[in-house]
mmCIF file of C-alpha atoms in Angstrom:
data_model
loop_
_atom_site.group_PDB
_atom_site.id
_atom_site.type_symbol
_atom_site.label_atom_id
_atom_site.label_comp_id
_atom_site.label_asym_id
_atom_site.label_seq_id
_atom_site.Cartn_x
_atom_site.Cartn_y
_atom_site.Cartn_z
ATOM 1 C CA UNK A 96 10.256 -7.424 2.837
ATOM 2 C CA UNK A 97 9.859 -10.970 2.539
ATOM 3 C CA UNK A 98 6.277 -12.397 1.759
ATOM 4 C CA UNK A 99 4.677 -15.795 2.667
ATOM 5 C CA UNK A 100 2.826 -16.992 -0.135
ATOM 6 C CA UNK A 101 -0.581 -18.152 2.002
ATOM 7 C CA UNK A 102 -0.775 -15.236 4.147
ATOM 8 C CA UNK A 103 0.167 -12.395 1.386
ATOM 9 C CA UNK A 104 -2.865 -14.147 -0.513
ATOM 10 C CA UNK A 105 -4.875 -13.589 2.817
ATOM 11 C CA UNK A 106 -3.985 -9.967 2.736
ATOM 12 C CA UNK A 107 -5.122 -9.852 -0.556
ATOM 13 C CA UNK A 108 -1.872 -8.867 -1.891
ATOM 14 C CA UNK A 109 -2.087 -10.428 -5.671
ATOM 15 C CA UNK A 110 0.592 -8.229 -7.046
ATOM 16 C CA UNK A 111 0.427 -10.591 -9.945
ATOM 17 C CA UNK A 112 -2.948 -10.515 -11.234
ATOM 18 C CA UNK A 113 -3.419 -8.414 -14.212
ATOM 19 C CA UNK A 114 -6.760 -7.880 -16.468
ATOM 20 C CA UNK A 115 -4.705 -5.170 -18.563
ATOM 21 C CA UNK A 116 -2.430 -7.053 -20.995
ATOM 22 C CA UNK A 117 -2.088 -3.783 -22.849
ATOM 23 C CA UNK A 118 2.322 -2.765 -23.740
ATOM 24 C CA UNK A 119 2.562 0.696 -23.417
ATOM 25 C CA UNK A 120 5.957 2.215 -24.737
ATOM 26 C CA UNK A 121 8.569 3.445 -22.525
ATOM 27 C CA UNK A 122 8.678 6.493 -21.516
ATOM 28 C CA UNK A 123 10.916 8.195 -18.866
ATOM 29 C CA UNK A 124 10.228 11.315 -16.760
ATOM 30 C CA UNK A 125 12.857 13.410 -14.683
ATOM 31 C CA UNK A 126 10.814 15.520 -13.078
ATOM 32 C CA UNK A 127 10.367 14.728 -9.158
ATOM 33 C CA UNK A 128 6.609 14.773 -8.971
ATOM 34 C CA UNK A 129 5.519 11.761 -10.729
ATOM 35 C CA UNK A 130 1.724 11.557 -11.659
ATOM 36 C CA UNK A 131 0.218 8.604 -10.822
ATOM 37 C CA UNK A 132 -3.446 8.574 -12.210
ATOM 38 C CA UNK A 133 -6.321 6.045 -11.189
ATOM 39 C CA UNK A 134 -9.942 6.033 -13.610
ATOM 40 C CA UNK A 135 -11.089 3.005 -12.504
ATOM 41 C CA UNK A 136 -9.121 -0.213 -11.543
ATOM 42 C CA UNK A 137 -5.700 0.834 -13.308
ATOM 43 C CA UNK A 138 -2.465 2.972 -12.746
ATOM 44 C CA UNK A 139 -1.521 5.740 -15.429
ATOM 45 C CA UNK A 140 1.826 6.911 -14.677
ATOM 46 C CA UNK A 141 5.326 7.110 -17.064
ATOM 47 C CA UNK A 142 6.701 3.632 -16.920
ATOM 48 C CA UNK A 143 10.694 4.988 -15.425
ATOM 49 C CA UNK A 144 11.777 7.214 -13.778
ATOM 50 C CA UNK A 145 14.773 8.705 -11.817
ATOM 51 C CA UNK A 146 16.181 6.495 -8.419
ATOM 52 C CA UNK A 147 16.653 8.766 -5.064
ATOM 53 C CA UNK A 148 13.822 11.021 -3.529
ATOM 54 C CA UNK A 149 10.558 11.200 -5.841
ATOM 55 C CA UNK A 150 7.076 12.899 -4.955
ATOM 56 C CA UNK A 151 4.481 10.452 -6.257
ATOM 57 C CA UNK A 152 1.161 12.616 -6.686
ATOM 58 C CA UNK A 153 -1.612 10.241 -6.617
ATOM 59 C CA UNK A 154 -5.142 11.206 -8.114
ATOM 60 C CA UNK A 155 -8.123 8.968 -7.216
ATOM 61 C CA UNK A 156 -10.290 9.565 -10.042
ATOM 62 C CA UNK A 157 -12.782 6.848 -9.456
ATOM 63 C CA UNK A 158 -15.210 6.254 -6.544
ATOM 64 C CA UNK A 159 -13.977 3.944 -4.727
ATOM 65 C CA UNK A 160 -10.946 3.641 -2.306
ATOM 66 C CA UNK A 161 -7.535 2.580 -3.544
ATOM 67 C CA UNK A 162 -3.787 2.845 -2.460
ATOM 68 C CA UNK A 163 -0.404 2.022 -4.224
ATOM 69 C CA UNK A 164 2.463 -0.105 -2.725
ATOM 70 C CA UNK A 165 5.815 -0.393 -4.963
ATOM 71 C CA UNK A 166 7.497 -4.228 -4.294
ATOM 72 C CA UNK A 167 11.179 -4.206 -5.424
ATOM 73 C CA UNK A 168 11.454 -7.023 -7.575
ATOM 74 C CA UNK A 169 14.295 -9.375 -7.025
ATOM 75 C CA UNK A 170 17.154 -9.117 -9.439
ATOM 76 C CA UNK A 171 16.139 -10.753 -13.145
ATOM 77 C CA UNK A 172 12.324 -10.941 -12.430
ATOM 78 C CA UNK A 173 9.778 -8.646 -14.563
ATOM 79 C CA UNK A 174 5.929 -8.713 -14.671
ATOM 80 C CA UNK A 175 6.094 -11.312 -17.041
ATOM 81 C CA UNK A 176 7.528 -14.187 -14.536
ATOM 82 C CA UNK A 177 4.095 -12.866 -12.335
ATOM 83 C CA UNK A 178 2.330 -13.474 -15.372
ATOM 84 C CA UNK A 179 3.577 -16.854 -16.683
ATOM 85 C CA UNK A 180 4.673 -18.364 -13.663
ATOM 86 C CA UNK A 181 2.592 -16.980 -11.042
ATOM 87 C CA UNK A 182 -0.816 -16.234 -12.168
ATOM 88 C CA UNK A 183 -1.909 -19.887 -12.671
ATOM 89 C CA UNK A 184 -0.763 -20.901 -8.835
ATOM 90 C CA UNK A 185 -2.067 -17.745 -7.485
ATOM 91 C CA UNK A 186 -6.086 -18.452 -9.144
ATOM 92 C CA UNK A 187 -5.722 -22.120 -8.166
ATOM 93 C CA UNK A 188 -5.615 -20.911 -4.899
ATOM 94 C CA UNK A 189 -7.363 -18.243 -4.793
ATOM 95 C CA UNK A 190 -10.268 -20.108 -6.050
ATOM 96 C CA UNK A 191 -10.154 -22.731 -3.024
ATOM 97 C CA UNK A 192 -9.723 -19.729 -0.375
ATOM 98 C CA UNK A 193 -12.650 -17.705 -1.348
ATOM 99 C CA UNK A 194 -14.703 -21.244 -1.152
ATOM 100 C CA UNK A 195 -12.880 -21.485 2.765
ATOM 101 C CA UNK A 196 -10.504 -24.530 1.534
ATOM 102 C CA UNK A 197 -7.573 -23.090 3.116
ATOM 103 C CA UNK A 198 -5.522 -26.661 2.960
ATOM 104 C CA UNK A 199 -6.421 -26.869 -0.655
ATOM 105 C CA UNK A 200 -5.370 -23.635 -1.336
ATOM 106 C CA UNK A 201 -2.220 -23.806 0.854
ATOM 107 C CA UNK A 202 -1.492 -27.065 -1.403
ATOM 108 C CA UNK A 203 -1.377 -24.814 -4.607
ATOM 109 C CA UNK A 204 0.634 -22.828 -3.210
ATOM 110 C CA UNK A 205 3.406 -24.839 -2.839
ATOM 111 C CA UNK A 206 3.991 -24.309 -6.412
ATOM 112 C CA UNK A 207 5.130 -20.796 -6.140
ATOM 113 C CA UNK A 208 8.836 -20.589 -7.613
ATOM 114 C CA UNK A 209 11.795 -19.657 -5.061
ATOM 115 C CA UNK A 210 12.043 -16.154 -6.256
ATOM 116 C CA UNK A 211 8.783 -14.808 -4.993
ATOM 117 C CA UNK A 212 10.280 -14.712 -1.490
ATOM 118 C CA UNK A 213 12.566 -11.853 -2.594
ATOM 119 C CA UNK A 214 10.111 -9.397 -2.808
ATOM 120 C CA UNK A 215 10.724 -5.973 -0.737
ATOM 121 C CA UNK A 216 7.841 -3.400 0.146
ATOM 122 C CA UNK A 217 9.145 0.383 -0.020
ATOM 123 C CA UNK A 218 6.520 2.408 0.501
ATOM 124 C CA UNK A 219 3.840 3.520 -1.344
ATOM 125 C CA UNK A 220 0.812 6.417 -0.864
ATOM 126 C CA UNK A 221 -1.816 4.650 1.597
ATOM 127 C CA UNK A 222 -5.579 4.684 1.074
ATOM 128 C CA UNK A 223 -7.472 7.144 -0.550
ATOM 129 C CA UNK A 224 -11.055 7.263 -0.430
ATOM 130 C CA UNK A 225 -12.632 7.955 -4.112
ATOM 131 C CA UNK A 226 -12.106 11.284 -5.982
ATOM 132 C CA UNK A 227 -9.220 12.252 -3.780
ATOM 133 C CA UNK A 228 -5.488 13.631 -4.642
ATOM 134 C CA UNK A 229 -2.512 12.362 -1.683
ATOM 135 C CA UNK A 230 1.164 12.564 -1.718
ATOM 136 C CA UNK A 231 3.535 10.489 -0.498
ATOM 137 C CA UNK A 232 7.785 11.189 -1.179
ATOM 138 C CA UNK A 233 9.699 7.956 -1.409
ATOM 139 C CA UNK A 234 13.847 7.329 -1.542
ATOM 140 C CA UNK A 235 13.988 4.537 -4.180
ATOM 141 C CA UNK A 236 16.943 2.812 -5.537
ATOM 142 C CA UNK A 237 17.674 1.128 -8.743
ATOM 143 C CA UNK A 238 15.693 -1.679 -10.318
ATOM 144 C CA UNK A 239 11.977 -2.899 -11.467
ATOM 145 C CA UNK A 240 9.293 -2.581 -9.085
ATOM 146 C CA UNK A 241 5.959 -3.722 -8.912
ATOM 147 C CA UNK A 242 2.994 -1.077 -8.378
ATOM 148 C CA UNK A 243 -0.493 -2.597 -7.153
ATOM 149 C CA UNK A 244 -3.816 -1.827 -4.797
ATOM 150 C CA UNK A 245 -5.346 -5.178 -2.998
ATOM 151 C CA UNK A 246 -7.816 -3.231 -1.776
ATOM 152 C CA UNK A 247 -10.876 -5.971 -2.310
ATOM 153 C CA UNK A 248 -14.039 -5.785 -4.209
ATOM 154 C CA UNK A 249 -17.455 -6.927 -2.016
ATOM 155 C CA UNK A 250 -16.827 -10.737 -2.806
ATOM 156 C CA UNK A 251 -13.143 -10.313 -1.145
ATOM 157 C CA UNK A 252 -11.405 -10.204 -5.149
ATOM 158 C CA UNK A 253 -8.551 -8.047 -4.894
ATOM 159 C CA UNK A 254 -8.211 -5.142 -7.558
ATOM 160 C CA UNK A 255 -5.246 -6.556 -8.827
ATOM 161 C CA UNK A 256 -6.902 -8.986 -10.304
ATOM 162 C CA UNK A 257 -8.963 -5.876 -12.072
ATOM 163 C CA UNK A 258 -6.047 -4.601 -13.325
ATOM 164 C CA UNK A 259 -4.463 -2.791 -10.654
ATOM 165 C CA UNK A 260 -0.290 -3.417 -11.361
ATOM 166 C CA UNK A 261 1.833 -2.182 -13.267
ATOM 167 C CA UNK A 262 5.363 -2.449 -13.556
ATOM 168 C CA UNK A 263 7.743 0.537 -12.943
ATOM 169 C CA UNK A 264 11.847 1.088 -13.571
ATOM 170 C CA UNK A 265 13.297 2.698 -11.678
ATOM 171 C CA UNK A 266 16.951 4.127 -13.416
ATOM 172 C CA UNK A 267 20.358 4.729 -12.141
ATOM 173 C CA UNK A 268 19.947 9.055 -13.228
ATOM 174 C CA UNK A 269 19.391 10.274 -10.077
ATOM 175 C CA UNK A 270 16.285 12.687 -9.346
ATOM 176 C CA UNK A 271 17.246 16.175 -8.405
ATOM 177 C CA UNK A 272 14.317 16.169 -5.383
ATOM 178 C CA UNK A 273 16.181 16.929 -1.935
ATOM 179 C CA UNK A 274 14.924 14.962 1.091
ATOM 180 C CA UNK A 275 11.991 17.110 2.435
ATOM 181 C CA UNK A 276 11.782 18.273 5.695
ATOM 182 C CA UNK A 277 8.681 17.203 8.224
ATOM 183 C CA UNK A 278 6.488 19.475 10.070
ATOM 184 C CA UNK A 279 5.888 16.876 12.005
ATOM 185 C CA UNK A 280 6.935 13.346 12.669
ATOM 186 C CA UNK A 281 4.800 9.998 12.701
ATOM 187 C CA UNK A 282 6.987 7.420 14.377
ATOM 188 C CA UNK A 283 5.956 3.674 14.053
ATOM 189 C CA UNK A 284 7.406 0.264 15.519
ATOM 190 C CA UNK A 285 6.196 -3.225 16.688
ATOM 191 C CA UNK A 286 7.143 -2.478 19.823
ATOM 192 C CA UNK A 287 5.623 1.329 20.667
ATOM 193 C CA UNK A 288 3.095 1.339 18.221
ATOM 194 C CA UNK A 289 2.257 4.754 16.211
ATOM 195 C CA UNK A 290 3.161 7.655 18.300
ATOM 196 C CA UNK A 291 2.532 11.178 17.291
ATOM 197 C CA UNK A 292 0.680 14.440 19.330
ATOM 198 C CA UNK A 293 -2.683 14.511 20.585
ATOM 199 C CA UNK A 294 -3.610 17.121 19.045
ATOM 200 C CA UNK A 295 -2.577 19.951 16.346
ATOM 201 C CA UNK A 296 -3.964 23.072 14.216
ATOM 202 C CA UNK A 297 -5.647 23.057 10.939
ATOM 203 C CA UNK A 298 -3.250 23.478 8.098
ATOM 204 C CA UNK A 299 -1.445 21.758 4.913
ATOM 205 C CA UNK A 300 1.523 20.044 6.036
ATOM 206 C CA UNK A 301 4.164 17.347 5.202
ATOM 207 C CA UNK A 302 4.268 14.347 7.554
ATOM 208 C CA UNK A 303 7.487 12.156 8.069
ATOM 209 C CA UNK A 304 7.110 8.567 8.953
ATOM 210 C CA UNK A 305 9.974 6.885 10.583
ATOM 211 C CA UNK A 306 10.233 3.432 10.405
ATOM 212 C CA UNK A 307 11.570 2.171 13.498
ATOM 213 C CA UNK A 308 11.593 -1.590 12.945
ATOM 214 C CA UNK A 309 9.619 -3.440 10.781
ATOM 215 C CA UNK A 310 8.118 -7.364 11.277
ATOM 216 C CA UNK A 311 5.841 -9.632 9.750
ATOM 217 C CA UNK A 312 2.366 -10.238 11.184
ATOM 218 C CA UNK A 313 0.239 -12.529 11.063
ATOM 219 C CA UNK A 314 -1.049 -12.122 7.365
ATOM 220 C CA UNK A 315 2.992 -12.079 6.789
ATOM 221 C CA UNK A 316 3.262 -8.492 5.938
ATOM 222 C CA UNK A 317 4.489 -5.386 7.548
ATOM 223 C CA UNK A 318 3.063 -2.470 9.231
ATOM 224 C CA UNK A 319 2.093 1.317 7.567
ATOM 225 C CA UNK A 320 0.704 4.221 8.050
ATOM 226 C CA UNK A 321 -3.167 5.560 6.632
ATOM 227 C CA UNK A 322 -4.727 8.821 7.667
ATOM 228 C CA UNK A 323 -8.366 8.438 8.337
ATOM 229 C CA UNK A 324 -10.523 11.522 9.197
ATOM 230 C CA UNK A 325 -13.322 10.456 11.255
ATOM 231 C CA UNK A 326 -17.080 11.652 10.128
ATOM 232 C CA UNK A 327 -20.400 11.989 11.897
ATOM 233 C CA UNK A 328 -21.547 8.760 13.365
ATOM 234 C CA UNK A 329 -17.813 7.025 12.686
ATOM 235 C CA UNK A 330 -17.032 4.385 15.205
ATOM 236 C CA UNK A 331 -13.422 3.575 15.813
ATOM 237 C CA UNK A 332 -13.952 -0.040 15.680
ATOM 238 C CA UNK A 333 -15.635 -0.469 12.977
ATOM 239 C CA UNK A 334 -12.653 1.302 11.021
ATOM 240 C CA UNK A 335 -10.176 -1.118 12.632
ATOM 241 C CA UNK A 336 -12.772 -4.105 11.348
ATOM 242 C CA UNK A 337 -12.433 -2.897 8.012
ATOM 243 C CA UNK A 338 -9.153 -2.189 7.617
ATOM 244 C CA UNK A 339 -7.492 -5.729 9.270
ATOM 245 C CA UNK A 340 -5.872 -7.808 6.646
ATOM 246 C CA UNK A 341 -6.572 -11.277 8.142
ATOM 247 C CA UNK A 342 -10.065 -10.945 7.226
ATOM 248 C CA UNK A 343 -10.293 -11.689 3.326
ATOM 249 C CA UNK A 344 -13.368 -9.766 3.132
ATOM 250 C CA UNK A 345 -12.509 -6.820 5.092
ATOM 251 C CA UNK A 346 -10.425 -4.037 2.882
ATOM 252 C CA UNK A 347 -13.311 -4.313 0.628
ATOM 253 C CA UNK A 348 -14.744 -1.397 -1.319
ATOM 254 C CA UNK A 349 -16.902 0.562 -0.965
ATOM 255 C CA UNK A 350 -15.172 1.755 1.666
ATOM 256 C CA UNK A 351 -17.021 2.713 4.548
ATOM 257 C CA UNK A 352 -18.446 6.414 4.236
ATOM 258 C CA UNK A 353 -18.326 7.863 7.471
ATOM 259 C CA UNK A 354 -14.772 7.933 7.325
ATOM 260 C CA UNK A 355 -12.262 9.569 4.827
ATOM 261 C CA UNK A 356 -9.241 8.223 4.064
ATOM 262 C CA UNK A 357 -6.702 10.587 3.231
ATOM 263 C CA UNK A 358 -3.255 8.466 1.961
ATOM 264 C CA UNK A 359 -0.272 7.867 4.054
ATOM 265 C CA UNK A 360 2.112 5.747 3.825
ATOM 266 C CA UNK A 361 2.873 2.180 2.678
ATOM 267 C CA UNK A 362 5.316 -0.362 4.840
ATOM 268 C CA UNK A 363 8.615 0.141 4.491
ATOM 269 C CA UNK A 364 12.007 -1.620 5.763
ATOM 270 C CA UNK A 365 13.516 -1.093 9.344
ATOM 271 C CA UNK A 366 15.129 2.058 9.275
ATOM 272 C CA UNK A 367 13.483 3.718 6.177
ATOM 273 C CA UNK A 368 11.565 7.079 6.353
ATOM 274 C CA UNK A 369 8.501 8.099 4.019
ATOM 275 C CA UNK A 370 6.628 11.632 3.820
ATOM 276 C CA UNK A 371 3.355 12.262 3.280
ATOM 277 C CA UNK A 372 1.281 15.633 2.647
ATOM 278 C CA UNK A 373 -2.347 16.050 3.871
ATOM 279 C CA UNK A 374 -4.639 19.376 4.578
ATOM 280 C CA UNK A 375 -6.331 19.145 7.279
ATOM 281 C CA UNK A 376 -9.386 21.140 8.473
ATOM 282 C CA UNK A 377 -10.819 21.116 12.183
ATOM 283 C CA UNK A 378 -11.778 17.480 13.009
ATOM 284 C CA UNK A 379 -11.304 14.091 14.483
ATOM 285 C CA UNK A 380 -8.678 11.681 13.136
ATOM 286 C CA UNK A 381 -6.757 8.856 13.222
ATOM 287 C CA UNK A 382 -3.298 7.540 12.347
ATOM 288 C CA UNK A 383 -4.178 3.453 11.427
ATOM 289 C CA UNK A 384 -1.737 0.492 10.202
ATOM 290 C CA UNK A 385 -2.785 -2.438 8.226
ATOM 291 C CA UNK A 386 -2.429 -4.690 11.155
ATOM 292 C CA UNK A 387 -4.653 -7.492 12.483
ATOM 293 C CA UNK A 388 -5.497 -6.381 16.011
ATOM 294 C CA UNK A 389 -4.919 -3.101 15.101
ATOM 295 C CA UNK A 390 -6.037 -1.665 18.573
ATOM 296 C CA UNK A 391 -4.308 -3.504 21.026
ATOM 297 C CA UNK A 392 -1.266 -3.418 18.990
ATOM 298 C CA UNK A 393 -0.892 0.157 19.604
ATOM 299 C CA UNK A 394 -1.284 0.838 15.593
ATOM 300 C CA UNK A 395 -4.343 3.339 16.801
ATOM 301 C CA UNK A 396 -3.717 6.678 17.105
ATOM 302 C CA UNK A 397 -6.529 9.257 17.443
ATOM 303 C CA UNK A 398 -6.098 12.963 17.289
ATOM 304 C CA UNK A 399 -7.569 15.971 17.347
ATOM 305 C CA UNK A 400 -7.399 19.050 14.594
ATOM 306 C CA UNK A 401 -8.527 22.717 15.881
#
């Protein structure tokens, strides 16, 4: 989906910000469950593999929360154009935000090339608190892709800019993974909000997330879907605080402690549907999109495990 240049840097979403120069060689994987490994602020995954249905199996080694979202890149454009043509606009910026010089920064920004606006989300495994596994199964098609967490470090600087992107191809050999069927079924719009059941047992199961519609908001982005299991003394609002994209230093790690966040699902286009597995014991949760006014948007959904 398309992304505004001053409000995708509000979100945090510096896709283009790398710390890790480092080439590693091409290597290609058939296999449907791709490992996608995280020590600290990086990605370590095979840099191609097959287009259709593909289980990504992300493992959280570090302590801190993180999440993957995979851009489509517009036809032509590689993680080098983000580097050379990108990175130098995005700082300038950046560096007049985080100071609270939104004109300035807005003024940089009008140097962002034409191309940028082609960017598509499709999906991604949502956040995972630290020294956690999730899995999310995507339907991707053909072409490069950009992989990166904006989760935010305590002085609102993105992970991205840590080192958290890295560029994956996706090929025209087709994976041999069959769409997976649901358990149960997440649905999500602008309209309705996230609607699911009250309540359900204790189990391991595969979610689906249909994507009814999709929209910008405010911070010029689209909605998702994160599983959050609530602990002792977790308030609700104080997880919607954290998690709203509007405020640059909200999404900031460490993430809050009294709740757990278990993956999900990344935005997607209108008419797209994701799938997500989680184990869950007895408990209080919540299904939660990346929203500004989370609450009263209906993108709040408590319920109940017994």
């Amino acid at each position: 989906m398309k992304k505004n240049l001053f409000f995708a840097i509000t979100l945090g979403s510096f896709m283009i910000f790398s710390c890790s120069k480092k080439e590693a060689p091409v290597t290609e994987s058939n296999d449907p469950v791709i490992e996608v490994v995280t020590n600290a602020m990086d990605f370590q995954m095979v840099d191609s593999i097959p287009s259709g249905w593909n289980t990504f199996r992300y493992v959280n080694k570090s302590n801190e929360a993180h999440f993957f979202v995979l851009e489509k890149l517009p036809e032509g454009i590689r993680i080098s154009n983000y580097e050379n043509e990108l990175i130098p606009v995005f700082k300038e910026g950046f560096d007049f935000m985080i100071l609270g010089k939104m004109e300035e920064g807005m003024k940089a920004f009008e140097k962002i090339p034409q191309w940028f606006g082609g960017v598509v989300n499709h999906g991604g495994v949502g956040i995972l608190s630290g020294n956690s596994t999730g899995e999310t199964t995507l339907f991707l098609e053909p072409g490069v892709y950009a992989m990166e967490c904006y989760i935010r470090m305590p002085d609102g600087t993105p992970h991205v800019f840590l080192g958290m992107l890295k560029e994956v191809i996706v090929t025209d050999e087709a994976s041999e993974l069959v769409e997976p069927q649901a358990d149960y079924n997440i649905s999500i719009s602008s309209t309705e909000g996230i609607q699911f059941q009250d309540s359900i047992p204790a189990g391991n199961f595969q979610f689906g997330v249909e994507f009814e519609d999709q929209q910008l908001y405010e911070h010029f982005a689209g909605h998702d879907v994160n599983l959050v299991k609530l602990q002792e003394g977790a308030a609700l609002d104080s997880l919607v605080a954290w998690i709203n994209p509007s405020d640059m230093f909200a999404l900031s790690s460490p993430e809050p402690k009294e709740f757990l966040f278990m993956g999900g699902t990344e935005d997607m286009p209108a008419g797209k549907k994701g799938y997500f597995k989680a184990e869950l014991t007895p408990g209080n949760y919540v299904l939660i999109s990346e929203v500004p006014d989370a609450l009263n948007r209906k993108m709040v959904y408590p319920f109940k495990v017994y």
